[in-house]
Amino acid sequence: MTEQSKRIAVTGGAGYIGSHTTVELLEAGFEVLIIDSFANAEDDVPDRVAAIVGRGAEVERLDITDGPALGRALAAFKPDAVIHFAGLKAVGEAVAEPLDYYRVNVGGSVTLFREMAETGCNRLVFSSSATVYGDPEQVPIPEGHPLRPTNPYGQSKRMVEQIVEDWGRANPALAAVNLRYFNPAGAHPSARIGEAPQGVPNNLMPYLTQVAVGWREKLSVFGDDYDTPDGTGVRDYIHVVDLAEAHLAALALTAAGPGVHAINVGTGQGYSVLDMVRAFETASGQQIPYVITDRRPGDIATSLADPSLAEQVLKWRARRGLDEMCQDAWAWQRGRNR
Ligand code: NAD
Ligand code: WQD
């Protein structure tokens, strides 16, 4: 790697997945600039990242919709590549406030890409989501599956993927990877960083951890009448450190030459809600009280990645299993203050 190819700007680098990816980048010898508004991140996350690695990232506190500020930050840092995590991600909120979601997720991405073009940066890794597939007609889901997102959050991800593809057609030097994450879970094994949702968690794993630690009374299991082995929803949970490593593999792909790729990041292995409850009980030694409630509107029965393209093209596969996800999430949660 040349000095120049070691400089990576990470939007949303103080968030859940961004902070874990920043750790892996720093440990691999990259110089990192975190660009984050801290709208959904704690102020001391960059310090905690530095404590894990023994050296830190530069930090710019700014909103990606602020083009001039973003332009100044990129011009000063001169990134060789950008990993773009920053955005809003709550499905229910997106249904209620679609304009905010399109402004930040789509508008903010376009602003970022324009500023990257201004500074001559042609390498991008973008956080897309398995939610772009909508209700799948086949599982495991290959990348060629039709994209039919069912809510404004998923639409915003599909739109940004389209924008990246169109940008690539207009700019043959562009090297970009749209990573479609399945269900990130777990935390860094140091227990210094992890998922820290504000308010009531929307997702299963942080809700489970908060029940186990006694912050919430019981888990509501959203439906047990799906067409799955035990009737509860089946998902492809992936350890956040495996996911972070996939970003380094995607960066390497962008260094290998131009082109725009869309690649699933999952394990191909599915677990039901009740599997997750049992695994978390074992990892934590705590009983998890739960009740079966109605289905959550918009939920699907099963979502599973076909991870073969990632293995072929990124030479990457997930290495950590469910027990490790639960143990690391539990260690992180136990160390947190309310
Ligand atoms: P997160 O909320 O923890 O991280 C997002 C970060 O972006 C936060 O630090 C937040 O402060 C920052 N941010 C938000 N709006 C910003 C803005 N306008 N300007 C600058 N910074 C801003 O979320 P995460 O789980 O780490 O997700 C990261 C990315 O991965 C998101 O784009 C999300 O949509 C995508 N994704 C997440 C999941 C998941 O289940 N966690 C699944 C698929 C895709
Ligand atoms: C997993 C399973 C629920 C909470 C969502 C977004 C998706 C993506 C990841 C970003 C489902 C069940 C959950 C609870 C429950 N994010 N559940 N009780 O629904 O696969 O995906 O997050 O891109 O866009 O839609 O993940 O963790 O919310 O749910 O029973 O309190 O757990 O019904 O079967 P999901 P999840």
Short mmCIF file of C-alpha atoms and ligand atoms in Angstrom, two decimals:
data_model
loop_
_atom_site.label_atom_id
_atom_site.label_comp_id
_atom_site.label_asym_id
_atom_site.label_seq_id
_atom_site.Cartn_x
_atom_site.Cartn_y
_atom_site.Cartn_z
CA MET A 1 0.00 0.00 0.00
CA THR A 2 1.28 3.48 -0.77
CA GLU A 3 0.88 6.19 1.88
CA GLN A 4 -1.93 7.69 -0.18
CA SER A 5 -3.89 4.43 -0.48
CA LYS A 6 -3.96 4.19 3.31
CA ARG A 7 -6.23 7.20 3.88
CA ILE A 8 -9.88 6.28 4.42
CA ALA A 9 -12.74 8.65 5.28
CA VAL A 10 -15.52 6.88 7.20
CA THR A 11 -18.87 8.67 7.32
CA GLY A 12 -20.89 7.48 10.30
CA GLY A 13 -17.64 6.18 11.78
CA ALA A 14 -18.84 6.79 15.35
CA GLY A 15 -21.91 4.59 14.86
CA TYR A 16 -22.38 0.90 15.57
CA ILE A 17 -20.95 -0.66 12.40
CA GLY A 18 -18.74 2.33 11.56
CA SER A 19 -16.88 2.22 14.88
CA HIS A 20 -16.13 -1.50 14.53
CA THR A 21 -14.92 -0.94 10.98
CA THR A 22 -12.73 1.96 12.13
CA VAL A 23 -11.07 -0.36 14.67
CA GLU A 24 -10.29 -2.90 11.93
CA LEU A 25 -8.99 -0.15 9.60
CA LEU A 26 -6.71 1.32 12.27
CA GLU A 27 -5.45 -2.13 13.22
CA ALA A 28 -4.66 -2.81 9.56
CA GLY A 29 -2.55 0.37 9.41
CA PHE A 30 -4.95 2.76 7.65
CA GLU A 31 -5.21 6.45 8.55
CA VAL A 32 -8.88 7.16 9.24
CA LEU A 33 -11.03 10.28 9.23
CA ILE A 34 -14.36 9.79 11.00
CA ILE A 35 -17.04 12.12 9.62
CA ASP A 36 -20.07 12.02 11.88
CA SER A 37 -22.77 14.39 13.15
CA PHE A 38 -23.07 12.28 16.34
CA ALA A 39 -26.83 12.36 15.80
CA ASN A 40 -26.91 8.69 16.81
CA ALA A 41 -23.54 8.16 18.49
CA GLU A 42 -22.01 8.85 21.87
CA ASP A 43 -19.35 11.58 21.97
CA ASP A 44 -16.63 9.36 23.39
CA VAL A 45 -16.83 6.58 20.78
CA PRO A 46 -13.68 7.81 18.96
CA ASP A 47 -11.79 7.73 22.30
CA ARG A 48 -12.99 4.21 22.97
CA VAL A 49 -11.88 3.16 19.49
CA ALA A 50 -8.45 4.69 20.20
CA ALA A 51 -8.28 2.82 23.52
CA ILE A 52 -8.85 -0.50 21.73
CA VAL A 53 -6.25 0.08 19.02
CA GLY A 54 -3.68 2.21 20.83
CA ARG A 55 -4.04 5.02 18.29
CA GLY A 56 -7.02 7.00 17.07
CA ALA A 57 -8.80 8.38 14.03
CA GLU A 58 -9.16 12.05 13.11
CA VAL A 59 -12.70 13.28 13.71
CA GLU A 60 -14.83 15.85 11.87
CA ARG A 61 -18.18 16.53 13.52
CA LEU A 62 -20.39 17.53 10.62
CA ASP A 63 -23.60 16.66 8.83
CA ILE A 64 -23.19 14.96 5.45
CA THR A 65 -25.96 17.14 4.03
CA ASP A 66 -23.65 20.17 4.59
CA GLY A 67 -21.76 20.13 1.28
CA PRO A 68 -19.32 22.99 1.97
CA ALA A 69 -18.24 21.56 5.35
CA LEU A 70 -17.92 18.09 3.87
CA GLY A 71 -15.94 19.49 0.93
CA ARG A 72 -13.49 21.23 3.28
CA ALA A 73 -13.02 18.07 5.35
CA LEU A 74 -12.38 15.88 2.31
CA ALA A 75 -10.08 18.43 0.68
CA ALA A 76 -7.99 18.62 3.85
CA PHE A 77 -7.81 14.86 4.50
CA LYS A 78 -7.50 13.77 0.83
CA PRO A 79 -8.98 10.30 1.26
CA ASP A 80 -8.04 7.55 -1.10
CA ALA A 81 -11.42 5.92 -0.47
CA VAL A 82 -14.64 6.59 1.43
CA ILE A 83 -16.71 4.12 3.42
CA HIS A 84 -20.19 5.59 3.71
CA PHE A 85 -22.20 4.48 6.75
CA ALA A 86 -23.83 7.78 7.79
CA GLY A 87 -27.60 7.79 7.61
CA LEU A 88 -30.87 7.11 9.35
CA LYS A 89 -31.98 3.51 9.79
CA ALA A 90 -35.24 3.10 11.73
CA VAL A 91 -37.93 1.59 9.53
CA GLY A 92 -40.91 2.86 11.57
CA GLU A 93 -39.51 6.39 11.69
CA ALA A 94 -38.90 6.26 7.94
CA VAL A 95 -42.55 5.43 7.31
CA ALA A 96 -43.60 8.39 9.52
CA GLU A 97 -40.94 10.85 8.24
CA PRO A 98 -40.08 9.79 4.69
CA LEU A 99 -38.86 13.25 3.65
CA ASP A 100 -36.24 13.28 6.42
CA TYR A 101 -35.06 9.84 5.34
CA TYR A 102 -34.76 10.84 1.67
CA ARG A 103 -33.08 14.15 2.63
CA VAL A 104 -30.40 12.48 4.76
CA ASN A 105 -29.97 9.06 3.14
CA VAL A 106 -30.38 10.06 -0.51
CA GLY A 107 -29.59 13.81 -0.40
CA GLY A 108 -26.67 13.31 2.00
CA SER A 109 -25.25 10.54 -0.20
CA VAL A 110 -25.47 12.65 -3.35
CA THR A 111 -23.78 15.53 -1.52
CA LEU A 112 -21.01 13.18 -0.40
CA PHE A 113 -20.52 11.75 -3.91
CA ARG A 114 -20.33 15.24 -5.43
CA GLU A 115 -17.69 16.26 -2.90
CA MET A 116 -15.77 13.03 -3.53
CA ALA A 117 -15.82 13.83 -7.26
CA GLU A 118 -14.56 17.36 -6.49
CA THR A 119 -11.57 15.97 -4.59
CA GLY A 120 -10.90 13.27 -7.19
CA CYS A 121 -11.80 10.36 -4.90
CA ASN A 122 -13.10 7.45 -6.97
CA ARG A 123 -13.32 4.64 -4.44
CA LEU A 124 -16.45 3.99 -2.38
CA VAL A 125 -17.92 1.34 -0.12
CA PHE A 126 -21.60 1.98 0.64
CA SER A 127 -23.76 0.54 3.45
CA SER A 128 -26.75 -0.92 1.70
CA SER A 129 -29.09 -3.44 3.26
CA ALA A 130 -30.82 -6.75 2.61
CA THR A 131 -33.98 -4.72 3.07
CA VAL A 132 -33.62 -3.72 -0.63
CA TYR A 133 -34.95 -7.21 -1.53
CA GLY A 134 -38.29 -6.69 0.25
CA ASP A 135 -40.31 -9.89 0.76
CA PRO A 136 -38.02 -12.45 -0.90
CA GLU A 137 -39.37 -14.86 -3.50
CA GLN A 138 -36.46 -17.24 -2.81
CA VAL A 139 -34.11 -17.89 0.11
CA PRO A 140 -31.15 -17.83 0.36
CA ILE A 141 -31.31 -14.56 -1.57
CA PRO A 142 -28.84 -14.06 -4.44
CA GLU A 143 -27.80 -10.54 -5.50
CA GLY A 144 -29.76 -10.91 -8.75
CA HIS A 145 -33.04 -11.14 -6.83
CA PRO A 146 -35.44 -8.29 -7.76
CA LEU A 147 -35.18 -5.18 -5.58
CA ARG A 148 -38.59 -4.40 -4.11
CA PRO A 149 -38.16 -2.57 -0.82
CA THR A 150 -41.37 -2.15 1.15
CA ASN A 151 -40.69 1.08 3.07
CA PRO A 152 -39.00 4.48 2.57
CA TYR A 153 -35.84 3.37 4.43
CA GLY A 154 -35.38 0.44 2.05
CA GLN A 155 -36.27 2.65 -0.93
CA SER A 156 -33.59 5.12 0.11
CA LYS A 157 -30.99 2.33 0.05
CA ARG A 158 -32.19 1.10 -3.36
CA MET A 159 -32.07 4.67 -4.72
CA VAL A 160 -28.51 5.22 -3.51
CA GLU A 161 -27.42 1.93 -5.08
CA GLN A 162 -28.96 3.16 -8.35
CA ILE A 163 -27.21 6.52 -8.02
CA VAL A 164 -23.86 4.76 -7.51
CA GLU A 165 -24.49 2.62 -10.61
CA ASP A 166 -25.37 5.70 -12.70
CA TRP A 167 -22.32 7.53 -11.36
CA GLY A 168 -20.20 4.54 -12.43
CA ARG A 169 -21.62 4.67 -15.96
CA ALA A 170 -20.71 8.37 -16.21
CA ASN A 171 -17.33 7.97 -14.49
CA PRO A 172 -15.48 4.86 -15.70
CA ALA A 173 -12.83 5.38 -12.99
CA LEU A 174 -15.34 4.77 -10.20
CA ALA A 175 -14.70 1.67 -8.07
CA ALA A 176 -17.65 1.11 -5.74
CA VAL A 177 -19.14 -1.69 -3.69
CA ASN A 178 -22.70 -1.62 -2.40
CA LEU A 179 -22.63 -4.00 0.55
CA ARG A 180 -26.05 -5.44 1.40
CA TYR A 181 -25.86 -6.27 5.09
CA PHE A 182 -28.20 -8.85 6.58
CA ASN A 183 -28.67 -8.61 10.39
CA PRO A 184 -25.62 -7.23 12.22
CA ALA A 185 -25.31 -8.41 15.83
CA GLY A 186 -22.78 -8.63 18.65
CA ALA A 187 -20.08 -6.23 19.73
CA HIS A 188 -16.32 -5.86 19.84
CA PRO A 189 -14.75 -8.56 22.06
CA SER A 190 -13.09 -5.80 24.13
CA ALA A 191 -16.65 -4.74 25.18
CA ARG A 192 -15.60 -1.10 24.67
CA ILE A 193 -17.86 -0.51 21.66
CA GLY A 194 -21.19 -2.00 20.62
CA GLU A 195 -24.75 -1.14 19.70
CA ALA A 196 -26.21 1.66 21.86
CA PRO A 197 -29.69 2.48 20.56
CA GLN A 198 -31.46 5.55 21.91
CA GLY A 199 -34.85 4.80 23.47
CA VAL A 200 -36.66 1.54 22.89
CA PRO A 201 -34.61 -0.70 20.57
CA ASN A 202 -36.25 -1.52 17.24
CA ASN A 203 -34.13 -4.58 16.61
CA LEU A 204 -34.19 -7.98 18.27
CA MET A 205 -30.63 -8.26 19.53
CA PRO A 206 -30.41 -4.98 21.49
CA TYR A 207 -33.89 -5.62 22.88
CA LEU A 208 -32.80 -9.07 24.08
CA THR A 209 -29.69 -7.66 25.74
CA GLN A 210 -31.76 -5.02 27.55
CA VAL A 211 -34.20 -7.65 28.85
CA ALA A 212 -31.31 -9.85 30.02
CA VAL A 213 -29.71 -6.98 31.93
CA GLY A 214 -33.03 -5.99 33.51
CA TRP A 215 -33.66 -2.68 31.71
CA ARG A 216 -36.83 -4.13 30.15
CA GLU A 217 -39.28 -6.57 31.61
CA LYS A 218 -39.83 -8.97 28.72
CA LEU A 219 -39.37 -9.48 25.01
CA SER A 220 -42.36 -9.35 22.69
CA VAL A 221 -41.96 -12.04 20.04
CA PHE A 222 -43.66 -10.60 16.97
CA GLY A 223 -45.71 -13.55 15.75
CA ASP A 224 -45.33 -17.33 15.96
CA ASP A 225 -47.44 -18.24 12.94
CA TYR A 226 -44.90 -17.69 10.16
CA ASP A 227 -44.04 -20.46 7.74
CA THR A 228 -40.78 -21.27 9.57
CA PRO A 229 -39.74 -24.30 11.68
CA ASP A 230 -40.98 -22.81 14.99
CA GLY A 231 -43.31 -20.15 13.54
CA THR A 232 -41.11 -17.16 14.51
CA GLY A 233 -39.15 -15.02 12.05
CA VAL A 234 -35.83 -16.38 10.74
CA ARG A 235 -32.90 -14.05 10.03
CA ASP A 236 -29.25 -14.18 9.01
CA TYR A 237 -27.40 -12.65 11.98
CA ILE A 238 -23.81 -11.64 11.30
CA HIS A 239 -21.20 -10.72 13.89
CA VAL A 240 -20.38 -7.01 13.57
CA VAL A 241 -16.63 -7.75 13.53
CA ASP A 242 -17.10 -10.13 10.57
CA LEU A 243 -19.09 -7.36 8.92
CA ALA A 244 -16.32 -4.85 9.65
CA GLU A 245 -13.80 -7.22 8.05
CA ALA A 246 -15.99 -7.42 4.95
CA HIS A 247 -15.44 -3.67 4.52
CA LEU A 248 -11.68 -4.13 4.37
CA ALA A 249 -12.18 -6.83 1.74
CA ALA A 250 -14.46 -4.46 -0.20
CA LEU A 251 -11.84 -1.70 0.02
CA ALA A 252 -9.30 -4.10 -1.46
CA LEU A 253 -11.73 -4.82 -4.30
CA THR A 254 -12.05 -1.10 -5.06
CA ALA A 255 -8.24 -0.86 -5.14
CA ALA A 256 -8.09 -3.68 -7.71
CA GLY A 257 -9.86 -1.68 -10.44
CA PRO A 258 -12.97 0.23 -11.45
CA GLY A 259 -16.51 -1.15 -11.53
CA VAL A 260 -19.65 -1.10 -9.42
CA HIS A 261 -20.55 -4.21 -7.41
CA ALA A 262 -23.50 -5.20 -5.19
CA ILE A 263 -22.59 -7.91 -2.69
CA ASN A 264 -24.50 -9.62 0.13
CA VAL A 265 -22.86 -9.70 3.54
CA GLY A 266 -24.36 -12.50 5.58
CA THR A 267 -23.59 -16.01 6.75
CA GLY A 268 -26.24 -18.02 4.90
CA GLN A 269 -27.27 -19.49 8.27
CA GLY A 270 -30.70 -18.69 9.72
CA TYR A 271 -31.91 -18.45 13.32
CA SER A 272 -35.45 -17.92 14.57
CA VAL A 273 -36.44 -15.46 17.28
CA LEU A 274 -36.77 -18.35 19.74
CA ASP A 275 -33.32 -19.69 18.71
CA MET A 276 -31.97 -16.25 19.56
CA VAL A 277 -33.72 -16.21 22.95
CA ARG A 278 -32.22 -19.61 23.84
CA ALA A 279 -28.72 -18.70 22.61
CA PHE A 280 -28.82 -15.47 24.57
CA GLU A 281 -30.00 -17.24 27.71
CA THR A 282 -27.02 -19.61 27.44
CA ALA A 283 -24.52 -16.80 26.80
CA SER A 284 -25.82 -14.59 29.60
CA GLY A 285 -26.92 -17.15 32.16
CA GLN A 286 -30.09 -15.04 32.50
CA GLN A 287 -33.64 -16.13 31.80
CA ILE A 288 -35.33 -14.06 29.11
CA PRO A 289 -39.06 -13.68 29.78
CA TYR A 290 -41.07 -13.31 26.56
CA VAL A 291 -44.63 -13.13 25.29
CA ILE A 292 -45.91 -13.94 21.83
CA THR A 293 -47.67 -10.92 20.32
CA ASP A 294 -49.12 -10.03 16.93
CA ARG A 295 -46.87 -9.86 13.90
CA ARG A 296 -45.05 -6.55 13.38
CA PRO A 297 -46.47 -4.90 10.23
CA GLY A 298 -44.13 -5.25 7.25
CA ASP A 299 -42.12 -8.17 8.72
CA ILE A 300 -41.23 -11.15 6.57
CA ALA A 301 -40.92 -14.83 7.53
CA THR A 302 -37.35 -15.55 6.45
CA SER A 303 -34.37 -13.54 5.27
CA LEU A 304 -31.15 -15.36 4.46
CA ALA A 305 -28.14 -14.35 2.39
CA ASP A 306 -26.64 -16.33 -0.40
CA PRO A 307 -23.07 -15.45 0.63
CA SER A 308 -21.31 -17.13 -2.32
CA LEU A 309 -20.56 -13.95 -4.30
CA ALA A 310 -18.81 -12.43 -1.28
CA GLU A 311 -16.68 -15.56 -0.97
CA GLN A 312 -15.77 -15.46 -4.67
CA VAL A 313 -15.24 -11.76 -5.21
CA LEU A 314 -14.25 -10.45 -1.79
CA LYS A 315 -12.49 -13.65 -0.65
CA TRP A 316 -14.35 -13.07 2.60
CA ARG A 317 -16.64 -15.20 4.71
CA ALA A 318 -18.09 -14.83 8.20
CA ARG A 319 -16.06 -16.72 10.81
CA ARG A 320 -17.89 -15.99 14.06
CA GLY A 321 -20.96 -17.93 15.17
CA LEU A 322 -24.10 -17.24 17.14
CA ASP A 323 -22.56 -18.01 20.54
CA GLU A 324 -19.83 -15.45 19.97
CA MET A 325 -22.39 -12.84 18.88
CA CYS A 326 -24.41 -13.39 22.05
CA GLN A 327 -21.40 -13.51 24.38
CA ASP A 328 -19.92 -10.31 22.94
CA ALA A 329 -23.28 -8.49 22.98
CA TRP A 330 -23.79 -9.55 26.59
CA ALA A 331 -20.31 -8.45 27.71
CA TRP A 332 -20.88 -5.07 26.06
CA GLN A 333 -24.33 -4.61 27.56
CA ARG A 334 -23.21 -5.55 31.08
CA GLY A 335 -20.54 -2.86 31.01
CA ARG A 336 -22.94 -0.06 30.07
CA ASN A 337 -24.53 2.52 32.33
CA ARG A 338 -28.03 3.59 31.63
P1 NAD B 1 -25.78 3.94 13.51
O1 NAD B 1 -26.95 4.83 13.66
O2 NAD B 1 -25.17 3.36 14.72
O3 NAD B 1 -24.63 4.68 12.69
C1 NAD B 1 -24.89 5.72 11.78
C2 NAD B 1 -23.97 6.87 12.11
O4 NAD B 1 -24.23 7.93 11.19
C3 NAD B 1 -24.19 7.42 13.52
O5 NAD B 1 -22.95 7.56 14.17
C4 NAD B 1 -24.84 8.79 13.29
O6 NAD B 1 -24.48 9.73 14.28
C5 NAD B 1 -24.31 9.15 11.92
N1 NAD B 1 -25.19 10.05 11.18
C6 NAD B 1 -26.53 9.95 11.01
N2 NAD B 1 -26.96 10.94 10.24
C7 NAD B 1 -25.88 11.67 9.88
C8 NAD B 1 -25.68 12.83 9.08
N3 NAD B 1 -26.71 13.43 8.48
N4 NAD B 1 -24.42 13.32 8.93
C9 NAD B 1 -23.37 12.70 9.55
N5 NAD B 1 -23.50 11.62 10.32
C10 NAD B 1 -24.75 11.11 10.48
O7 NAD B 1 -26.21 2.78 12.47
P2 NAD B 1 -25.45 1.45 12.05
O8 NAD B 1 -26.26 0.32 12.52
O9 NAD B 1 -24.02 1.53 12.39
O10 NAD B 1 -25.65 1.54 10.48
C11 NAD B 1 -24.67 2.06 9.62
C12 NAD B 1 -25.17 2.00 8.20
O11 NAD B 1 -25.48 0.65 7.88
C13 NAD B 1 -26.44 2.80 7.96
O12 NAD B 1 -26.34 3.39 6.68
C14 NAD B 1 -27.52 1.75 7.98
O13 NAD B 1 -28.63 2.13 7.21
C15 NAD B 1 -26.80 0.57 7.38
N6 NAD B 1 -27.37 -0.72 7.78
C16 NAD B 1 -27.54 -1.02 9.10
C17 NAD B 1 -28.10 -2.24 9.46
C18 NAD B 1 -28.35 -2.58 10.90
O14 NAD B 1 -29.19 -3.44 11.18
N7 NAD B 1 -27.66 -1.97 11.87
C19 NAD B 1 -28.47 -3.16 8.48
C20 NAD B 1 -28.26 -2.83 7.14
C21 NAD B 1 -27.72 -1.61 6.80
C1 WQD B 2 -35.48 -9.69 13.66
C2 WQD B 2 -36.58 -10.67 14.01
C3 WQD B 2 -38.76 -9.65 14.22
C4 WQD B 2 -37.77 -7.23 17.76
C5 WQD B 2 -34.57 -4.68 10.45
C6 WQD B 2 -34.80 -3.70 9.33
C7 WQD B 2 -33.79 -3.91 8.26
C8 WQD B 2 -32.36 -3.95 8.79
C9 WQD B 2 -32.21 -4.74 10.04
C10 WQD B 2 -31.17 -1.95 8.30
C11 WQD B 2 -37.87 -10.44 13.24
C12 WQD B 2 -38.30 -10.20 15.54
C13 WQD B 2 -37.72 -8.10 16.68
C14 WQD B 2 -38.58 -7.57 18.88
C15 WQD B 2 -39.20 -9.63 17.77
N1 WQD B 2 -31.83 -2.67 9.11
N2 WQD B 2 -38.42 -9.28 16.69
N3 WQD B 2 -39.26 -8.75 18.81
O1 WQD B 2 -36.73 -6.99 10.92
O2 WQD B 2 -34.85 -8.40 10.02
O3 WQD B 2 -34.65 -5.99 9.97
O4 WQD B 2 -33.25 -4.46 10.95
O5 WQD B 2 -31.02 -2.05 7.12
O6 WQD B 2 -33.98 -2.88 7.36
O7 WQD B 2 -36.09 -3.92 8.80
O8 WQD B 2 -34.51 -7.14 12.16
O9 WQD B 2 -33.87 -7.22 14.53
O10 WQD B 2 -35.91 -5.86 13.84
O11 WQD B 2 -35.99 -8.35 13.77
O12 WQD B 2 -39.83 -10.68 17.78
O13 WQD B 2 -38.69 -6.82 19.86
O14 WQD B 2 -36.94 -10.50 15.39
O15 WQD B 2 -40.12 -9.86 14.02
O16 WQD B 2 -38.45 -11.71 12.99
P1 WQD B 2 -35.31 -7.19 10.74
P2 WQD B 2 -35.04 -7.05 13.64
#
